[in-house]
PDB file of C-alpha atoms in Angstrom:
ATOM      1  CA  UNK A   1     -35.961  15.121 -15.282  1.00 53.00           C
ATOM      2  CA  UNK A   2     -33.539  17.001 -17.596  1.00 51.00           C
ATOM      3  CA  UNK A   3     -31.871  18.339 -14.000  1.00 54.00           C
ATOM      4  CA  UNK A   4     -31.204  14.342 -12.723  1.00 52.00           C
ATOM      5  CA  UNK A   5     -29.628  13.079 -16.014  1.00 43.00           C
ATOM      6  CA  UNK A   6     -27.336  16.313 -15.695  1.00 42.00           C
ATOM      7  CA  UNK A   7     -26.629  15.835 -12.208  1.00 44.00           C
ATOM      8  CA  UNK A   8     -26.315  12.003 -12.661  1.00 41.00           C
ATOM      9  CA  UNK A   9     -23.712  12.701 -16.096  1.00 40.00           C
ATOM     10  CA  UNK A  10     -21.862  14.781 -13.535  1.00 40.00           C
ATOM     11  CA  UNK A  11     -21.569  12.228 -11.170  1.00 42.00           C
ATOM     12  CA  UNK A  12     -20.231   9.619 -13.691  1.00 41.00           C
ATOM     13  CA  UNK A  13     -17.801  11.866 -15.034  1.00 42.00           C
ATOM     14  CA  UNK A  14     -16.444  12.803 -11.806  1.00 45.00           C
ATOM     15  CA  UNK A  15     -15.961   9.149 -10.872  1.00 44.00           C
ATOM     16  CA  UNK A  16     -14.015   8.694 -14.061  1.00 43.00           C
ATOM     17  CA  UNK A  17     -11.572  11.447 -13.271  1.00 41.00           C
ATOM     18  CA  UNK A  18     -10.878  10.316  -9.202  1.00 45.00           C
ATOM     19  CA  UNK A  19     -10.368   6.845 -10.807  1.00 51.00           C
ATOM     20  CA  UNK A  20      -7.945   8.191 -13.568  1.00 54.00           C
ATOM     21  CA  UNK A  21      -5.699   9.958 -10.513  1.00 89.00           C
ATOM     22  CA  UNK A  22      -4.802   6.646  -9.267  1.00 96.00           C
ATOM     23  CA  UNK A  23      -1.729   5.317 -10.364  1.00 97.00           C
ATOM     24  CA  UNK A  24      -1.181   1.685 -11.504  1.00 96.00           C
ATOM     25  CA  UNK A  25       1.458  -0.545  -9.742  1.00 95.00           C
ATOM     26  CA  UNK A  26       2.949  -0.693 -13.448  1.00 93.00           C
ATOM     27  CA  UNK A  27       3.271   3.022 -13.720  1.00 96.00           C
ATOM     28  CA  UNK A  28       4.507   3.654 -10.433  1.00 96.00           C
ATOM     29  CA  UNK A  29       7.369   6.418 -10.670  1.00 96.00           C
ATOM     30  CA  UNK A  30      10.060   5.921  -8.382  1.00 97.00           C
ATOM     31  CA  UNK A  31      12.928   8.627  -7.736  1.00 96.00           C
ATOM     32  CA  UNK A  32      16.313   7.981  -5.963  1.00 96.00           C
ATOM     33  CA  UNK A  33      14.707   4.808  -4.207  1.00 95.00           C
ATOM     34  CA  UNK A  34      11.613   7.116  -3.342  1.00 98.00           C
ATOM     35  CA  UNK A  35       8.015   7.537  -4.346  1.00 98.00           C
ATOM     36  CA  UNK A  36       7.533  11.460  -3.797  1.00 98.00           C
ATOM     37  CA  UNK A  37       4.095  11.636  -5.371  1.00 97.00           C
ATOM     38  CA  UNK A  38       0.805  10.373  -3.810  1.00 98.00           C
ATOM     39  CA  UNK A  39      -0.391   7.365  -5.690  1.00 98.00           C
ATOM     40  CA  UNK A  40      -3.933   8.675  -5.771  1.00 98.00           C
ATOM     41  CA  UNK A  41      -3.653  12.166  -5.413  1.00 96.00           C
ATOM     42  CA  UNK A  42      -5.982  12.090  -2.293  1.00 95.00           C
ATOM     43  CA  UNK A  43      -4.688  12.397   1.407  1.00 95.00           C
ATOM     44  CA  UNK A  44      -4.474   9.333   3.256  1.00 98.00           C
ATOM     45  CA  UNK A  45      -6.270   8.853   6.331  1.00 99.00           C
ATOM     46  CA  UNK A  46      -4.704   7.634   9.526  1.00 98.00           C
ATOM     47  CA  UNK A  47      -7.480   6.036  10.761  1.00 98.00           C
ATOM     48  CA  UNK A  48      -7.597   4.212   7.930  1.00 98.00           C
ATOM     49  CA  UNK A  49      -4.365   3.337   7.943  1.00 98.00           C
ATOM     50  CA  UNK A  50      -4.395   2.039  11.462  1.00 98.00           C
ATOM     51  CA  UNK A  51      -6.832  -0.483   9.766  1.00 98.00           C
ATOM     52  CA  UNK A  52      -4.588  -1.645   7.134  1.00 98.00           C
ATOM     53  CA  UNK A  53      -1.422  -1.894   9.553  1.00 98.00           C
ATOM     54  CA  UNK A  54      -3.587  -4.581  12.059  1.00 97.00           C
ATOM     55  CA  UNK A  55      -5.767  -5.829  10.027  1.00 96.00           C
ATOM     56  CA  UNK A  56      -5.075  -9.581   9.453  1.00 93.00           C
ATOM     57  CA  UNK A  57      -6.851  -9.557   6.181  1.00 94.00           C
ATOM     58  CA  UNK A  58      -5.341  -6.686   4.941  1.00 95.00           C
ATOM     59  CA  UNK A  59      -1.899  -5.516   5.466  1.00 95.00           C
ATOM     60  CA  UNK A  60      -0.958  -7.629   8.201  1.00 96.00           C
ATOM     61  CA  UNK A  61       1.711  -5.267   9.215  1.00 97.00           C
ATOM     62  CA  UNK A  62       1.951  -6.345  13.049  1.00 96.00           C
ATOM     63  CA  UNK A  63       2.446  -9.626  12.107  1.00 96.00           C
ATOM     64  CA  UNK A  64       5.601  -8.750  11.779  1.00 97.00           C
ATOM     65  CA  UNK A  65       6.245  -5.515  13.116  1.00 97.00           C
ATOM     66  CA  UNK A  66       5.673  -3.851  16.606  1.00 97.00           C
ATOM     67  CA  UNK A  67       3.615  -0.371  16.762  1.00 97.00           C
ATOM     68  CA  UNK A  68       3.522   0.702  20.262  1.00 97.00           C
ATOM     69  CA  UNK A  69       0.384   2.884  19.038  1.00 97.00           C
ATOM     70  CA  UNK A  70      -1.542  -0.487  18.286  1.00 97.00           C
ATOM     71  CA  UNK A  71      -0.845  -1.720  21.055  1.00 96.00           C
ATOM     72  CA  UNK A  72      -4.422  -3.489  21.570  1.00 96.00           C
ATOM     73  CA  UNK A  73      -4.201  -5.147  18.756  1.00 95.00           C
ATOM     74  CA  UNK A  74      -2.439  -8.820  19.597  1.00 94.00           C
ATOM     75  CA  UNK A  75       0.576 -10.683  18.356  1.00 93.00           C
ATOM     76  CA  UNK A  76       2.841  -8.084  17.370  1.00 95.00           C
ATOM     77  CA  UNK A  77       5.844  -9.456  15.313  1.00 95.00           C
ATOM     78  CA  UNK A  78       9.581  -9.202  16.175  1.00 94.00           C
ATOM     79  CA  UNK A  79      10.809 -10.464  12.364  1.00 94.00           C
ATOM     80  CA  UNK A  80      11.102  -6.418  11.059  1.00 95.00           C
ATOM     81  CA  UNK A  81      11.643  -3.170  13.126  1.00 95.00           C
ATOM     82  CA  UNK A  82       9.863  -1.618  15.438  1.00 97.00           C
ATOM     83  CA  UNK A  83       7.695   1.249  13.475  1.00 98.00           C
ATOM     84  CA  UNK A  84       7.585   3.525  16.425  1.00 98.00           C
ATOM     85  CA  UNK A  85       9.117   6.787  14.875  1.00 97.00           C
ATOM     86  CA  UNK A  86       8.637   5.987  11.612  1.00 97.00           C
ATOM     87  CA  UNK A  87       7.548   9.557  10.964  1.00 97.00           C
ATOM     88  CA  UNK A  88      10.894  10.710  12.324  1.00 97.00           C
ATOM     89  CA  UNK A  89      12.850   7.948  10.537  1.00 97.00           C
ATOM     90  CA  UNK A  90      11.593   8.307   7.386  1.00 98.00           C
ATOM     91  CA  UNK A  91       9.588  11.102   4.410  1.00 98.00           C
ATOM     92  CA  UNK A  92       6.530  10.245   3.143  1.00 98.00           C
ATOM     93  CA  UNK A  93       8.090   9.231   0.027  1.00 98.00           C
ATOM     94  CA  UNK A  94      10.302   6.479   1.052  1.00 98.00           C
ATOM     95  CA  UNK A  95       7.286   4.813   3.523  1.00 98.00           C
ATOM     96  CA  UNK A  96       5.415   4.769   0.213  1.00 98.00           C
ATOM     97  CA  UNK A  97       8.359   3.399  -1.576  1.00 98.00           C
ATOM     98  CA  UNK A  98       8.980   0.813   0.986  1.00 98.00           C
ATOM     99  CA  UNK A  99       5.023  -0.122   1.037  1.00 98.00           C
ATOM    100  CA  UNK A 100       5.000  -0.321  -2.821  1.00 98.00           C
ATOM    101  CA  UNK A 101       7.944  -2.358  -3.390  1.00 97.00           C
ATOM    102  CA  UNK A 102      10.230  -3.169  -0.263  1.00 95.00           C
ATOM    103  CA  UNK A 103      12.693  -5.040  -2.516  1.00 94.00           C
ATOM    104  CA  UNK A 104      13.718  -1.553  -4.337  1.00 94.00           C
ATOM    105  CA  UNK A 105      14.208  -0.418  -1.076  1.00 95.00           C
ATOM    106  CA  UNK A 106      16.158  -2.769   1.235  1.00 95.00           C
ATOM    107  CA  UNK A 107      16.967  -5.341  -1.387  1.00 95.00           C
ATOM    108  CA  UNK A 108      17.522  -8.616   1.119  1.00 95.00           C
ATOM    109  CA  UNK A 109      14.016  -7.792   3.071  1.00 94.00           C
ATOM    110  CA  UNK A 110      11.564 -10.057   3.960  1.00 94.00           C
ATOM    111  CA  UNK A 111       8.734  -8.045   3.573  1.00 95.00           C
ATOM    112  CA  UNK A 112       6.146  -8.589   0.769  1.00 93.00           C
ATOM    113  CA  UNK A 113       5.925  -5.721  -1.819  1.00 94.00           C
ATOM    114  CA  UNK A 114       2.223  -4.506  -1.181  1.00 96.00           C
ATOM    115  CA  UNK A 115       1.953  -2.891  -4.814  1.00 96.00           C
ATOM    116  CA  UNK A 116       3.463  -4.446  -7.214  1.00 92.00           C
ATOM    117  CA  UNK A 117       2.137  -6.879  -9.463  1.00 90.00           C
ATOM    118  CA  UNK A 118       5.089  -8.514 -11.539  1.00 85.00           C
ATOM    119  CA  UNK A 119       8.814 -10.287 -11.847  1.00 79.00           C
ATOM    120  CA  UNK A 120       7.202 -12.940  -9.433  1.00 72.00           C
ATOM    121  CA  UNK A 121       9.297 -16.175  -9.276  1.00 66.00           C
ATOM    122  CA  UNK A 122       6.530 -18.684  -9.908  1.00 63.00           C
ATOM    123  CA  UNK A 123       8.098 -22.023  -9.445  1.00 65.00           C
ATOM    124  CA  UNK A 124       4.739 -23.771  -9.360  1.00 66.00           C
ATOM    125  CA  UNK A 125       4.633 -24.080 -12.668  1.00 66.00           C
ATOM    126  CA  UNK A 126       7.975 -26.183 -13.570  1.00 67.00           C
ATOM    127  CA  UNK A 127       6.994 -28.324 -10.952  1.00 72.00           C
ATOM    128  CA  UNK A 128       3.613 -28.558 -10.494  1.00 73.00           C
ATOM    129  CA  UNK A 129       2.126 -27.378 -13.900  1.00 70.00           C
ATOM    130  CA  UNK A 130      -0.813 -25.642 -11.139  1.00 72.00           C
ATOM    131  CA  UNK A 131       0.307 -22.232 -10.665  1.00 68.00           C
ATOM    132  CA  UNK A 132      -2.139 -19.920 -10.145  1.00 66.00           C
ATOM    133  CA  UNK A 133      -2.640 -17.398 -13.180  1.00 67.00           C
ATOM    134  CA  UNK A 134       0.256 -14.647 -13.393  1.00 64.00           C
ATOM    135  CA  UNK A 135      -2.215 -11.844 -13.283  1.00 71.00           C
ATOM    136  CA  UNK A 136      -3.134 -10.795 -10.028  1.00 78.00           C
ATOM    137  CA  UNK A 137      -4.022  -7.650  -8.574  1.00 87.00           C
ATOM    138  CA  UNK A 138      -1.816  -5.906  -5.837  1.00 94.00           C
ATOM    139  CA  UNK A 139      -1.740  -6.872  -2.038  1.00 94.00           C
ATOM    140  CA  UNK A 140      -2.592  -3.433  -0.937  1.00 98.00           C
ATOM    141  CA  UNK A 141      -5.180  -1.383  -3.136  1.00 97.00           C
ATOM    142  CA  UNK A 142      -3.345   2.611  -4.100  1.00 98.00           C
ATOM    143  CA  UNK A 143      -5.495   3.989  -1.485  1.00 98.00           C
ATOM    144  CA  UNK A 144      -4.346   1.633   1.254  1.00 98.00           C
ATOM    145  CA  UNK A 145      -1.127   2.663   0.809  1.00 98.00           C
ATOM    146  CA  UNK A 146      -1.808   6.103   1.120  1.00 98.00           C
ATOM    147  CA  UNK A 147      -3.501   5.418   4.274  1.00 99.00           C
ATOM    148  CA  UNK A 148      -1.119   3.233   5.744  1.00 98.00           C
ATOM    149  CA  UNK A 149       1.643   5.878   4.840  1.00 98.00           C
ATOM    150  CA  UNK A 150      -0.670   8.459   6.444  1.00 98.00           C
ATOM    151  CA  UNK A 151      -0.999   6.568   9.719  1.00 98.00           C
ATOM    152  CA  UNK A 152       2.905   5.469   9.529  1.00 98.00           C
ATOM    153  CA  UNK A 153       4.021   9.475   9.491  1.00 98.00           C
ATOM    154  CA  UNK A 154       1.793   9.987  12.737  1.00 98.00           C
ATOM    155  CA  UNK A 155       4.411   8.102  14.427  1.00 97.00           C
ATOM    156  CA  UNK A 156       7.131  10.222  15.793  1.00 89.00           C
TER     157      UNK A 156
END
């Protein structure tokens, strides 16, 4: 008995440090326009990240953009670049940077900051009085990003 509750403290405790790696959208650190360190300290998976990029309840990502490696997934967009090469085009740290918070980025973009969870505009409220509450999570969850960046550096 003694051995479970030790194993099982264990267990806890290492869920509370994986948890405490991952960095909040607030406490994002950004350097010269990049993000150069992993948001959860774990390697993103490509796979994964194939998910997030054509997945319509996720990232969305083709919606928009055209990824010649997802290519049977329908309705690729034509509204942002193509992302074939984006390994080539870009590090690691500016895909996460541009995931996180496009604006900072490539301030006249169109595309929706995936991590970031304030300075919204919310004109609801002057008009309508029936915004929706200011605290919301992020689009993307730290991991997803990782994965997505993961997946986006596999194409070169």
């Amino acid at each position: 008995m003694k051995r479970r509750v030790f194993t099982l403290v264990l267990w806890v405790a290492g869920l509370g440090v994986a948890h405490a790696d991952t960095v909040a959208p607030g406490d994002v650190v950004w350097q010269d326009g990049t993000i150069p360190q992993s948001l959860t300290g774990v390697a993103g998976d490509p796979a994964e990240g194939a998910k997030v990029l054509s997945s319509k309840s996720i990232g969305n990502c083709i919606a928009c953009h055209e990824v010649t490696a997802l290519a049977d997934v329908p309705f690729h967009g034509e509204v942002g670049p193509l992302l074939d090469g984006a390994g080539d085009r870009w590090t690691e740290a500016e895909l996460r940077a541009i995931l996180v918070n496009s604006k900072e980025v490539f301030p006249d973009s169109v595309m929706p900051s995936f991590y970031r969870v304030d300075g919204f505009i919310r004109p609801g409220k002057a008009y309508t009085g029936k915004a929706a509450d200011d605290t919301f999570g992020p689009l993307l969850t730290a991991q997803q990003i990782e994965d997505a960046v993961a997946f986006l550096m596999t194409l070169d």
